Amino acid sequence: MAAEIHSRPQTARPVLLNKIEGHSDAVNAAVLIPKEDGVITVSEDRTIRVWLKRDSGQYWPSIYHTVSSPCSCMSYHHDSRRIFIGQDNGAVVEFLISEDFNKMNHVKTYPAHQNRVSDMVFSLESEWVVSTGHDKSVSWMCTQSGSMLGRHYFTAWASCLQYDHETQHAFVGDYSGQITLLKLEKQTYSTITTLKGHEGSIGTLWWDPVQRLLFSGASDHSVIMWDIGGRKGRTLLLQGHHERVQSLRYLQLTRQLVSCSADGGIAVWNMDTQREEAPQWLDSDSCQKCEQPFFWNIKQMWDTKTLGLRQHHCRKCGKAVCGKCSSKRSTFPIMGFEFPVRVCDACFDTIKEEDRTPLATFHEGKHNIAHMDMDPSRGLMVTCGSDRIVKVSNNKCSTGCPTKT
């Protein structure tokens, strides 16, 4: 695994600025406090902590609050200093943080789910808190009255969520690998469409309301960009991780996508370039190059007195081919393949050396990354995971974002 990772293109890695330790269990979410040298964390150890950077350069907890159940996720709204915590028991708890970040007062507890809350978004515009849970549902509740407005059930655990505040559309990823687009209303909803493309459970979503792009990461190690605004069903596949993708951020200013995986891999994808959609895989009973039968094609094997071959697919043209006709491997970044994949011999000959120029850079976070947050204006990134460590890094080397001088 290590050899595979280091074979990928490398640039100067993100510089670790601070390491925050002290949790006794996995840290499920960490967010940077805008315009403050601070980080908010929630953990399986049932704690909500606000860490402020002291004169010594180290982060110390200014707020240490324990709740009744493990904390699974959070949504923090800085302008109003309201924070919503999802818990393992299905409840969502709202707190108000003081201006000096030294005190936190309980506001409401919402009975959002019957099982673990997996993700949530607070919308100040509608005064709603929208959440997903392991009870296979998405719910939306009024933060003014504390009452349930609506709920929709899926056939699998609802794992992650993004919300368009202007149009009140919710994107919900689930463990079956599907993403459902819902239009939420008071007391009702409508299902707009279902997006299918991943071969594993959806681990993370990110919505860019400006370009109207949805990004999804999954346990199949891939990232997909869905062009929702284009209304043509255009998708781009990005493959550069060797483990499940667990966190995403799209940087609108520099048009770069940052993705993090469970093995600590951090990928920075250049989305400000012309990319091509990967082709759909074609079905055939015989190799579409040499016409030899595949092993299930009993009739042709009998007629030609030959043994059936295993079916493969060329990642560049999508044709069904045998192993002999697809003996070559190549990167093809324009289609999102940043490490060598199977291509047929004919396509391999058409790939020029300049076509193999990477369109992404790869870095090592050196710990399991379950959640990541970024502040592009300061060039900061925070990551956390099951190793109970929170890392604050300077990410200017990879993203090109403006940094504080």
mmCIF file of C-alpha atoms in Angstrom:
data_model
loop_
_atom_site.group_PDB
_atom_site.id
_atom_site.type_symbol
_atom_site.label_atom_id
_atom_site.label_comp_id
_atom_site.label_asym_id
_atom_site.label_seq_id
_atom_site.Cartn_x
_atom_site.Cartn_y
_atom_site.Cartn_z
ATOM 1 C CA MET A 1 0.000 0.000 0.000
ATOM 2 C CA ALA A 2 2.763 2.484 0.911
ATOM 3 C CA ALA A 3 4.565 1.855 -2.362
ATOM 4 C CA GLU A 4 1.339 2.454 -4.274
ATOM 5 C CA ILE A 5 0.662 5.734 -2.534
ATOM 6 C CA HIS A 6 4.149 7.111 -3.040
ATOM 7 C CA SER A 7 4.027 6.232 -6.726
ATOM 8 C CA ARG A 8 1.451 8.976 -7.172
ATOM 9 C CA PRO A 9 2.493 12.527 -8.107
ATOM 10 C CA GLN A 10 3.807 14.444 -5.118
ATOM 11 C CA THR A 11 4.312 18.130 -4.361
ATOM 12 C CA ALA A 12 5.263 19.824 -1.100
ATOM 13 C CA ARG A 13 2.947 18.381 1.524
ATOM 14 C CA PRO A 14 0.653 20.471 3.754
ATOM 15 C CA VAL A 15 2.606 21.877 6.676
ATOM 16 C CA LEU A 16 1.394 20.718 10.094
ATOM 17 C CA LEU A 17 0.957 23.761 12.335
ATOM 18 C CA ASN A 18 -0.682 22.253 15.413
ATOM 19 C CA LYS A 19 -1.726 18.892 16.755
ATOM 20 C CA ILE A 20 -4.661 18.895 19.193
ATOM 21 C CA GLU A 21 -4.831 15.923 21.543
ATOM 22 C CA GLY A 22 -6.943 15.120 24.573
ATOM 23 C CA HIS A 23 -9.990 13.229 23.304
ATOM 24 C CA SER A 24 -10.525 9.749 24.704
ATOM 25 C CA ASP A 25 -12.376 8.448 21.626
ATOM 26 C CA ALA A 26 -12.771 9.122 17.885
ATOM 27 C CA VAL A 27 -13.264 12.750 16.840
ATOM 28 C CA ASN A 28 -16.157 12.770 14.370
ATOM 29 C CA ALA A 29 -16.081 16.424 13.289
ATOM 30 C CA ALA A 30 -13.827 19.463 13.588
ATOM 31 C CA VAL A 31 -14.470 22.937 12.195
ATOM 32 C CA LEU A 32 -12.331 26.066 12.059
ATOM 33 C CA ILE A 33 -13.863 29.153 13.661
ATOM 34 C CA PRO A 34 -13.862 31.957 11.060
ATOM 35 C CA LYS A 35 -11.781 35.028 11.991
ATOM 36 C CA GLU A 36 -10.618 33.309 15.177
ATOM 37 C CA ASP A 37 -7.670 31.082 16.033
ATOM 38 C CA GLY A 38 -10.051 28.407 17.188
ATOM 39 C CA VAL A 39 -11.401 24.936 16.448
ATOM 40 C CA ILE A 40 -14.648 23.252 17.540
ATOM 41 C CA THR A 41 -14.651 19.456 17.919
ATOM 42 C CA VAL A 42 -17.251 16.806 18.712
ATOM 43 C CA SER A 43 -16.369 13.275 19.703
ATOM 44 C CA GLU A 44 -17.565 9.781 20.513
ATOM 45 C CA ASP A 45 -16.407 10.539 24.070
ATOM 46 C CA ARG A 46 -19.615 12.658 24.382
ATOM 47 C CA THR A 47 -17.750 15.972 24.524
ATOM 48 C CA ILE A 48 -18.143 19.249 22.654
ATOM 49 C CA ARG A 49 -14.960 21.291 22.915
ATOM 50 C CA VAL A 50 -13.983 24.748 21.755
ATOM 51 C CA TRP A 51 -10.219 25.065 21.424
ATOM 52 C CA LEU A 52 -8.608 28.526 21.297
ATOM 53 C CA LYS A 53 -5.001 29.207 20.401
ATOM 54 C CA ARG A 54 -3.094 30.678 23.355
ATOM 55 C CA ASP A 55 0.007 32.895 23.423
ATOM 56 C CA SER A 56 2.111 29.749 23.715
ATOM 57 C CA GLY A 57 0.980 28.742 20.218
ATOM 58 C CA GLN A 58 -0.920 25.713 21.545
ATOM 59 C CA TYR A 59 -4.679 25.101 21.509
ATOM 60 C CA TRP A 60 -6.406 24.759 24.865
ATOM 61 C CA PRO A 61 -10.097 24.051 25.515
ATOM 62 C CA SER A 62 -12.027 27.181 26.492
ATOM 63 C CA ILE A 63 -15.275 25.154 26.494
ATOM 64 C CA TYR A 64 -15.527 21.521 27.585
ATOM 65 C CA HIS A 65 -19.126 20.322 27.603
ATOM 66 C CA THR A 66 -20.362 16.746 28.038
ATOM 67 C CA VAL A 67 -23.685 15.531 26.668
ATOM 68 C CA SER A 68 -25.687 12.366 27.315
ATOM 69 C CA SER A 69 -24.747 10.452 24.164
ATOM 70 C CA PRO A 70 -21.747 10.223 21.766
ATOM 71 C CA CYS A 71 -21.553 13.168 19.352
ATOM 72 C CA SER A 72 -21.707 12.042 15.728
ATOM 73 C CA CYS A 73 -21.757 15.303 13.715
ATOM 74 C CA MET A 74 -22.272 19.055 13.958
ATOM 75 C CA SER A 75 -23.344 22.157 12.078
ATOM 76 C CA TYR A 76 -21.882 25.496 13.198
ATOM 77 C CA HIS A 77 -23.256 28.873 12.071
ATOM 78 C CA HIS A 78 -20.651 31.493 12.901
ATOM 79 C CA ASP A 79 -22.634 34.715 12.385
ATOM 80 C CA SER A 80 -25.257 33.670 14.937
ATOM 81 C CA ARG A 81 -22.803 31.485 16.964
ATOM 82 C CA ARG A 82 -25.391 28.700 16.987
ATOM 83 C CA ILE A 83 -24.129 25.138 17.010
ATOM 84 C CA PHE A 84 -26.170 21.989 16.404
ATOM 85 C CA ILE A 85 -24.854 18.627 17.594
ATOM 86 C CA GLY A 86 -26.081 15.286 16.250
ATOM 87 C CA GLN A 87 -25.938 12.416 18.721
ATOM 88 C CA ASP A 88 -25.819 8.642 18.668
ATOM 89 C CA ASN A 89 -29.244 8.436 20.355
ATOM 90 C CA GLY A 90 -30.908 10.295 17.442
ATOM 91 C CA ALA A 91 -31.282 13.673 19.140
ATOM 92 C CA VAL A 92 -30.040 17.012 17.803
ATOM 93 C CA VAL A 93 -28.991 19.504 20.490
ATOM 94 C CA GLU A 94 -28.724 23.257 19.876
ATOM 95 C CA PHE A 95 -26.356 25.518 21.856
ATOM 96 C CA LEU A 96 -25.512 29.213 21.720
ATOM 97 C CA ILE A 97 -21.820 30.082 22.106
ATOM 98 C CA SER A 98 -20.870 33.348 23.803
ATOM 99 C CA GLU A 99 -19.004 36.103 21.947
ATOM 100 C CA ASP A 100 -15.744 35.353 23.786
ATOM 101 C CA PHE A 101 -16.093 31.587 23.084
ATOM 102 C CA ASN A 102 -15.809 30.791 26.778
ATOM 103 C CA LYS A 103 -19.394 29.731 27.468
ATOM 104 C CA MET A 104 -22.083 27.668 25.777
ATOM 105 C CA ASN A 105 -25.778 27.651 26.690
ATOM 106 C CA HIS A 106 -28.305 24.950 25.830
ATOM 107 C CA VAL A 107 -31.171 26.192 23.617
ATOM 108 C CA LYS A 108 -33.239 23.201 22.439
ATOM 109 C CA THR A 109 -33.164 19.457 22.002
ATOM 110 C CA TYR A 110 -34.801 18.129 18.846
ATOM 111 C CA PRO A 111 -36.069 14.505 18.638
ATOM 112 C CA ALA A 112 -34.898 14.217 15.059
ATOM 113 C CA HIS A 113 -34.233 10.468 14.659
ATOM 114 C CA GLN A 114 -34.664 7.057 16.260
ATOM 115 C CA ASN A 115 -31.023 6.157 15.675
ATOM 116 C CA ARG A 116 -27.614 7.784 15.183
ATOM 117 C CA VAL A 117 -27.606 11.169 13.423
ATOM 118 C CA SER A 118 -25.198 10.898 10.489
ATOM 119 C CA ASP A 119 -25.165 14.465 9.140
ATOM 120 C CA MET A 120 -26.988 17.777 9.451
ATOM 121 C CA VAL A 121 -27.261 21.308 8.085
ATOM 122 C CA PHE A 122 -28.678 24.397 9.781
ATOM 123 C CA SER A 123 -30.354 26.946 7.505
ATOM 124 C CA LEU A 124 -30.751 30.435 8.957
ATOM 125 C CA GLU A 125 -32.797 31.487 5.918
ATOM 126 C CA SER A 126 -35.585 29.013 6.601
ATOM 127 C CA GLU A 127 -34.858 28.486 10.329
ATOM 128 C CA TRP A 128 -34.675 24.756 9.698
ATOM 129 C CA VAL A 129 -32.296 22.075 10.840
ATOM 130 C CA VAL A 130 -32.151 19.282 8.258
ATOM 131 C CA SER A 131 -30.606 15.980 9.332
ATOM 132 C CA THR A 132 -30.045 12.402 8.197
ATOM 133 C CA GLY A 133 -29.841 9.319 10.362
ATOM 134 C CA HIS A 134 -29.256 5.601 10.641
ATOM 135 C CA ASP A 135 -33.024 5.169 10.984
ATOM 136 C CA LYS A 136 -32.972 5.492 7.164
ATOM 137 C CA SER A 137 -34.561 8.939 7.156
ATOM 138 C CA VAL A 138 -34.022 12.608 6.469
ATOM 139 C CA SER A 139 -35.948 15.000 8.705
ATOM 140 C CA TRP A 140 -36.394 18.754 8.777
ATOM 141 C CA MET A 141 -37.404 20.596 11.937
ATOM 142 C CA CYS A 142 -38.327 24.184 12.741
ATOM 143 C CA THR A 143 -35.729 25.803 15.010
ATOM 144 C CA GLN A 144 -38.228 28.410 16.215
ATOM 145 C CA SER A 145 -40.896 26.012 17.469
ATOM 146 C CA GLY A 146 -38.753 22.890 17.809
ATOM 147 C CA SER A 147 -41.412 20.880 15.969
ATOM 148 C CA MET A 148 -40.967 18.290 13.229
ATOM 149 C CA LEU A 149 -41.948 19.605 9.786
ATOM 150 C CA GLY A 150 -41.371 16.525 7.672
ATOM 151 C CA ARG A 151 -39.585 13.235 7.244
ATOM 152 C CA HIS A 152 -38.711 10.968 4.321
ATOM 153 C CA TYR A 153 -37.554 7.359 4.572
ATOM 154 C CA PHE A 154 -35.055 5.536 2.365
ATOM 155 C CA THR A 155 -34.329 1.832 1.884
ATOM 156 C CA ALA A 156 -30.822 2.211 3.362
ATOM 157 C CA TRP A 157 -29.061 4.220 6.065
ATOM 158 C CA ALA A 158 -28.938 7.909 5.151
ATOM 159 C CA SER A 159 -25.250 8.713 5.514
ATOM 160 C CA CYS A 160 -24.612 12.317 4.409
ATOM 161 C CA LEU A 161 -26.375 15.493 3.416
ATOM 162 C CA GLN A 162 -26.036 18.758 1.522
ATOM 163 C CA TYR A 163 -28.645 21.509 1.354
ATOM 164 C CA ASP A 164 -29.278 24.385 -1.049
ATOM 165 C CA HIS A 165 -30.509 27.205 1.187
ATOM 166 C CA GLU A 166 -31.970 29.287 -1.647
ATOM 167 C CA THR A 167 -34.118 26.615 -3.307
ATOM 168 C CA GLN A 168 -34.634 24.318 -0.278
ATOM 169 C CA HIS A 169 -33.349 21.279 -2.159
ATOM 170 C CA ALA A 170 -31.633 18.535 -0.151
ATOM 171 C CA PHE A 171 -29.126 16.000 -1.492
ATOM 172 C CA VAL A 172 -29.036 12.821 0.605
ATOM 173 C CA GLY A 173 -26.431 10.078 0.146
ATOM 174 C CA ASP A 174 -27.083 6.591 1.485
ATOM 175 C CA TYR A 175 -25.372 3.268 2.125
ATOM 176 C CA SER A 176 -26.770 1.731 -1.067
ATOM 177 C CA GLY A 177 -24.645 4.126 -3.140
ATOM 178 C CA GLN A 178 -27.515 6.355 -4.281
ATOM 179 C CA ILE A 179 -27.992 10.115 -3.918
ATOM 180 C CA THR A 180 -31.579 11.370 -3.694
ATOM 181 C CA LEU A 181 -32.542 14.951 -4.538
ATOM 182 C CA LEU A 182 -35.547 16.190 -2.544
ATOM 183 C CA LYS A 183 -37.469 19.455 -2.654
ATOM 184 C CA LEU A 184 -38.430 20.239 0.941
ATOM 185 C CA GLU A 185 -41.524 22.208 1.894
ATOM 186 C CA LYS A 186 -43.333 22.834 5.158
ATOM 187 C CA GLN A 187 -45.228 19.638 5.983
ATOM 188 C CA THR A 188 -44.452 18.069 2.590
ATOM 189 C CA TYR A 189 -41.734 17.244 0.061
ATOM 190 C CA SER A 190 -41.224 15.910 -3.447
ATOM 191 C CA THR A 191 -38.598 13.551 -4.845
ATOM 192 C CA ILE A 192 -36.881 15.176 -7.831
ATOM 193 C CA THR A 193 -34.427 12.502 -8.973
ATOM 194 C CA THR A 194 -32.044 9.774 -7.870
ATOM 195 C CA LEU A 195 -28.362 9.876 -8.871
ATOM 196 C CA LYS A 196 -26.693 6.508 -9.443
ATOM 197 C CA GLY A 197 -23.007 6.094 -10.241
ATOM 198 C CA HIS A 198 -21.110 4.842 -7.206
ATOM 199 C CA GLU A 199 -20.488 1.163 -6.515
ATOM 200 C CA GLY A 200 -20.230 1.660 -2.750
ATOM 201 C CA SER A 201 -21.873 3.567 0.091
ATOM 202 C CA ILE A 202 -21.816 7.369 -0.123
ATOM 203 C CA GLY A 203 -19.503 8.762 2.551
ATOM 204 C CA THR A 204 -19.538 12.492 1.870
ATOM 205 C CA LEU A 205 -21.200 15.179 -0.271
ATOM 206 C CA TRP A 206 -20.331 18.775 -1.122
ATOM 207 C CA TRP A 207 -22.614 21.237 -2.922
ATOM 208 C CA ASP A 208 -21.375 24.344 -4.720
ATOM 209 C CA PRO A 209 -24.419 26.643 -5.136
ATOM 210 C CA VAL A 210 -22.556 29.068 -7.435
ATOM 211 C CA GLN A 211 -21.680 26.650 -10.245
ATOM 212 C CA ARG A 212 -24.431 24.248 -9.116
ATOM 213 C CA LEU A 213 -22.075 21.297 -8.902
ATOM 214 C CA LEU A 214 -22.476 18.351 -6.544
ATOM 215 C CA PHE A 215 -19.452 16.288 -5.509
ATOM 216 C CA SER A 216 -19.754 12.863 -3.898
ATOM 217 C CA GLY A 217 -17.186 10.536 -2.347
ATOM 218 C CA ALA A 218 -17.798 6.876 -1.589
ATOM 219 C CA SER A 219 -16.414 3.616 -0.257
ATOM 220 C CA ASP A 220 -15.570 2.593 -3.846
ATOM 221 C CA HIS A 221 -12.561 4.968 -3.468
ATOM 222 C CA SER A 222 -13.915 7.341 -6.117
ATOM 223 C CA VAL A 223 -15.231 10.897 -6.365
ATOM 224 C CA ILE A 224 -17.944 11.925 -8.833
ATOM 225 C CA MET A 225 -18.785 15.457 -9.948
ATOM 226 C CA TRP A 226 -22.453 15.842 -10.899
ATOM 227 C CA ASP A 227 -23.246 18.867 -13.085
ATOM 228 C CA ILE A 228 -26.681 19.649 -11.656
ATOM 229 C CA GLY A 229 -26.865 23.141 -13.170
ATOM 230 C CA GLY A 230 -26.076 21.893 -16.672
ATOM 231 C CA ARG A 231 -29.219 19.725 -16.677
ATOM 232 C CA LYS A 232 -27.619 17.302 -19.144
ATOM 233 C CA GLY A 233 -26.701 14.513 -16.749
ATOM 234 C CA ARG A 234 -22.973 15.200 -17.170
ATOM 235 C CA THR A 235 -20.764 13.427 -14.636
ATOM 236 C CA LEU A 236 -17.012 13.324 -14.130
ATOM 237 C CA LEU A 237 -15.315 10.400 -12.398
ATOM 238 C CA LEU A 238 -12.194 11.080 -10.321
ATOM 239 C CA GLN A 239 -10.090 8.120 -9.188
ATOM 240 C CA GLY A 240 -6.962 8.718 -7.135
ATOM 241 C CA HIS A 241 -7.674 7.313 -3.682
ATOM 242 C CA HIS A 242 -6.859 3.843 -2.378
ATOM 243 C CA GLU A 243 -9.408 3.883 0.454
ATOM 244 C CA ARG A 244 -12.947 5.135 1.052
ATOM 245 C CA VAL A 245 -13.439 8.883 0.523
ATOM 246 C CA GLN A 246 -14.774 10.476 3.722
ATOM 247 C CA SER A 247 -14.589 14.258 3.275
ATOM 248 C CA LEU A 248 -14.782 16.795 0.423
ATOM 249 C CA ARG A 249 -14.421 20.542 -0.052
ATOM 250 C CA TYR A 250 -14.712 22.505 -3.300
ATOM 251 C CA LEU A 251 -12.785 25.781 -3.386
ATOM 252 C CA GLN A 252 -14.785 28.051 -5.664
ATOM 253 C CA LEU A 253 -12.109 30.758 -5.894
ATOM 254 C CA THR A 254 -9.393 28.485 -7.262
ATOM 255 C CA ARG A 255 -11.724 25.825 -8.738
ATOM 256 C CA GLN A 256 -10.016 23.030 -6.896
ATOM 257 C CA LEU A 257 -11.564 20.055 -5.165
ATOM 258 C CA VAL A 258 -9.956 18.671 -2.002
ATOM 259 C CA SER A 259 -10.830 15.093 -1.030
ATOM 260 C CA CYS A 260 -9.678 13.047 1.963
ATOM 261 C CA SER A 261 -9.764 9.298 2.482
ATOM 262 C CA ALA A 262 -9.664 6.872 5.394
ATOM 263 C CA ASP A 263 -5.980 6.042 4.830
ATOM 264 C CA GLY A 264 -4.992 9.701 5.295
ATOM 265 C CA GLY A 265 -4.704 10.463 1.595
ATOM 266 C CA ILE A 266 -5.407 14.079 0.607
ATOM 267 C CA ALA A 267 -6.048 14.760 -3.089
ATOM 268 C CA VAL A 268 -6.259 18.207 -4.677
ATOM 269 C CA TRP A 269 -8.026 18.048 -8.049
ATOM 270 C CA ASN A 270 -7.695 20.792 -10.653
ATOM 271 C CA MET A 271 -11.274 21.351 -11.832
ATOM 272 C CA ASP A 272 -10.394 24.444 -13.861
ATOM 273 C CA THR A 273 -9.484 22.352 -16.888
ATOM 274 C CA GLN A 274 -11.279 20.582 -19.706
ATOM 275 C CA ARG A 275 -12.137 17.074 -18.557
ATOM 276 C CA GLU A 276 -13.891 14.218 -20.333
ATOM 277 C CA GLU A 277 -16.570 11.854 -19.088
ATOM 278 C CA ALA A 278 -15.494 8.257 -18.665
ATOM 279 C CA PRO A 279 -17.423 6.043 -21.111
ATOM 280 C CA GLN A 280 -20.187 3.660 -20.101
ATOM 281 C CA TRP A 281 -19.033 0.058 -20.089
ATOM 282 C CA LEU A 282 -20.413 -1.885 -23.044
ATOM 283 C CA ASP A 283 -21.917 -5.378 -22.838
ATOM 284 C CA SER A 284 -20.876 -8.123 -25.212
ATOM 285 C CA ASP A 285 -20.766 -11.917 -25.368
ATOM 286 C CA SER A 286 -17.361 -11.846 -27.022
ATOM 287 C CA CYS A 287 -14.270 -9.629 -27.083
ATOM 288 C CA GLN A 288 -14.993 -6.534 -29.148
ATOM 289 C CA LYS A 289 -11.425 -6.581 -30.441
ATOM 290 C CA CYS A 290 -10.503 -10.209 -31.296
ATOM 291 C CA GLU A 291 -14.078 -11.614 -31.186
ATOM 292 C CA GLN A 292 -13.100 -14.515 -28.918
ATOM 293 C CA PRO A 293 -16.032 -15.663 -26.720
ATOM 294 C CA PHE A 294 -16.300 -14.852 -23.043
ATOM 295 C CA PHE A 295 -16.705 -17.804 -20.677
ATOM 296 C CA TRP A 296 -20.516 -17.533 -20.440
ATOM 297 C CA ASN A 297 -20.932 -17.640 -24.241
ATOM 298 C CA ILE A 298 -21.499 -21.404 -24.414
ATOM 299 C CA LYS A 299 -22.762 -21.447 -28.008
ATOM 300 C CA GLN A 300 -19.752 -19.681 -29.527
ATOM 301 C CA MET A 301 -17.333 -21.762 -27.436
ATOM 302 C CA TRP A 302 -19.000 -24.929 -28.757
ATOM 303 C CA ASP A 303 -19.103 -23.708 -32.352
ATOM 304 C CA THR A 304 -15.451 -22.604 -32.406
ATOM 305 C CA LYS A 305 -14.159 -25.322 -30.052
ATOM 306 C CA THR A 306 -12.434 -22.677 -27.907
ATOM 307 C CA LEU A 307 -12.300 -21.981 -24.182
ATOM 308 C CA GLY A 308 -14.128 -18.880 -22.985
ATOM 309 C CA LEU A 309 -12.176 -15.857 -21.747
ATOM 310 C CA ARG A 310 -12.721 -13.493 -18.838
ATOM 311 C CA GLN A 311 -14.346 -10.146 -19.662
ATOM 312 C CA HIS A 312 -12.602 -6.828 -18.946
ATOM 313 C CA HIS A 313 -13.343 -3.255 -19.955
ATOM 314 C CA CYS A 314 -11.154 -0.544 -21.448
ATOM 315 C CA ARG A 315 -11.418 2.576 -19.275
ATOM 316 C CA LYS A 316 -10.864 4.874 -22.273
ATOM 317 C CA CYS A 317 -13.360 3.514 -24.831
ATOM 318 C CA GLY A 318 -15.556 1.329 -22.619
ATOM 319 C CA LYS A 319 -15.424 -1.710 -24.898
ATOM 320 C CA ALA A 320 -15.655 -5.239 -23.516
ATOM 321 C CA VAL A 321 -12.279 -6.874 -24.158
ATOM 322 C CA CYS A 322 -10.301 -9.935 -23.146
ATOM 323 C CA GLY A 323 -7.077 -9.852 -21.131
ATOM 324 C CA LYS A 324 -4.889 -10.392 -24.202
ATOM 325 C CA CYS A 325 -6.398 -7.370 -25.976
ATOM 326 C CA SER A 326 -6.045 -5.168 -22.887
ATOM 327 C CA SER A 327 -2.589 -6.028 -21.619
ATOM 328 C CA LYS A 328 -1.520 -2.390 -21.130
ATOM 329 C CA ARG A 329 -2.062 0.031 -18.237
ATOM 330 C CA SER A 330 -1.962 3.809 -18.351
ATOM 331 C CA THR A 331 -2.950 6.886 -16.407
ATOM 332 C CA PHE A 332 -5.434 9.132 -18.205
ATOM 333 C CA PRO A 333 -6.049 12.190 -15.981
ATOM 334 C CA ILE A 334 -8.398 13.934 -18.414
ATOM 335 C CA MET A 335 -10.936 11.192 -17.568
ATOM 336 C CA GLY A 336 -10.016 11.276 -13.872
ATOM 337 C CA PHE A 337 -7.688 8.246 -13.821
ATOM 338 C CA GLU A 338 -4.674 9.450 -11.863
ATOM 339 C CA PHE A 339 -3.152 5.994 -11.431
ATOM 340 C CA PRO A 340 -2.698 3.297 -14.108
ATOM 341 C CA VAL A 341 -5.898 1.566 -15.245
ATOM 342 C CA ARG A 342 -6.677 -1.084 -17.847
ATOM 343 C CA VAL A 343 -6.935 0.153 -21.441
ATOM 344 C CA CYS A 344 -7.195 -1.842 -24.634
ATOM 345 C CA ASP A 345 -4.067 -2.022 -26.784
ATOM 346 C CA ALA A 346 -5.600 0.183 -29.472
ATOM 347 C CA CYS A 347 -6.446 2.973 -27.000
ATOM 348 C CA PHE A 348 -3.035 2.660 -25.335
ATOM 349 C CA ASP A 349 -1.383 3.553 -28.650
ATOM 350 C CA THR A 350 -3.467 6.750 -28.895
ATOM 351 C CA ILE A 351 -2.449 8.070 -25.450
ATOM 352 C CA LYS A 352 0.399 10.550 -25.779
ATOM 353 C CA GLU A 353 2.895 11.317 -23.047
ATOM 354 C CA GLU A 354 1.364 14.755 -22.486
ATOM 355 C CA ASP A 355 -2.017 13.039 -21.944
ATOM 356 C CA ARG A 356 -0.518 11.442 -18.839
ATOM 357 C CA THR A 357 0.268 14.799 -17.194
ATOM 358 C CA PRO A 358 -1.370 14.702 -13.721
ATOM 359 C CA LEU A 359 -4.349 16.970 -13.058
ATOM 360 C CA ALA A 360 -4.224 16.358 -9.295
ATOM 361 C CA THR A 361 -1.659 16.376 -6.525
ATOM 362 C CA PHE A 362 -1.564 13.908 -3.640
ATOM 363 C CA HIS A 363 -0.443 14.359 -0.055
ATOM 364 C CA GLU A 364 -0.333 12.337 3.142
ATOM 365 C CA GLY A 365 -2.352 13.475 6.156
ATOM 366 C CA LYS A 366 -0.610 10.740 8.178
ATOM 367 C CA HIS A 367 -3.746 9.808 10.116
ATOM 368 C CA ASN A 368 -7.212 8.472 9.444
ATOM 369 C CA ILE A 369 -9.314 11.383 8.153
ATOM 370 C CA ALA A 370 -12.995 11.078 8.984
ATOM 371 C CA HIS A 371 -13.766 14.794 8.614
ATOM 372 C CA MET A 372 -12.048 17.868 7.183
ATOM 373 C CA ASP A 373 -12.768 21.598 7.195
ATOM 374 C CA MET A 374 -10.997 24.432 5.387
ATOM 375 C CA ASP A 375 -10.662 28.208 5.631
ATOM 376 C CA PRO A 376 -9.399 29.233 2.166
ATOM 377 C CA SER A 377 -8.962 32.896 3.169
ATOM 378 C CA ARG A 378 -6.303 31.879 5.712
ATOM 379 C CA GLY A 379 -5.025 28.800 3.902
ATOM 380 C CA LEU A 380 -5.915 26.565 6.847
ATOM 381 C CA MET A 381 -7.192 23.007 6.988
ATOM 382 C CA VAL A 382 -8.274 20.934 9.986
ATOM 383 C CA THR A 383 -8.599 17.144 9.917
ATOM 384 C CA CYS A 384 -9.741 14.619 12.510
ATOM 385 C CA GLY A 385 -10.478 10.933 12.772
ATOM 386 C CA SER A 386 -10.551 7.694 14.709
ATOM 387 C CA ASP A 387 -7.003 8.169 16.052
ATOM 388 C CA ARG A 388 -8.439 10.874 18.400
ATOM 389 C CA ILE A 389 -6.039 13.479 16.987
ATOM 390 C CA VAL A 390 -7.003 16.810 15.410
ATOM 391 C CA LYS A 391 -4.485 18.369 13.023
ATOM 392 C CA VAL A 392 -4.387 22.006 11.917
ATOM 393 C CA SER A 393 -2.324 22.448 8.744
ATOM 394 C CA ASN A 394 -1.283 25.184 6.367
ATOM 395 C CA ASN A 395 -2.535 24.065 2.972
ATOM 396 C CA LYS A 396 -1.131 26.815 0.727
ATOM 397 C CA CYS A 397 1.340 24.405 -0.879
ATOM 398 C CA SER A 398 -1.423 22.373 -2.462
ATOM 399 C CA THR A 399 -4.384 24.648 -3.061
ATOM 400 C CA GLY A 400 -2.832 27.912 -4.079
ATOM 401 C CA CYS A 401 -5.267 29.695 -1.780
ATOM 402 C CA PRO A 402 -4.270 33.059 -0.347
ATOM 403 C CA THR A 403 -2.735 32.697 3.084
ATOM 404 C CA LYS A 404 -2.291 34.928 6.058
ATOM 405 C CA THR A 405 1.076 36.688 6.087
#
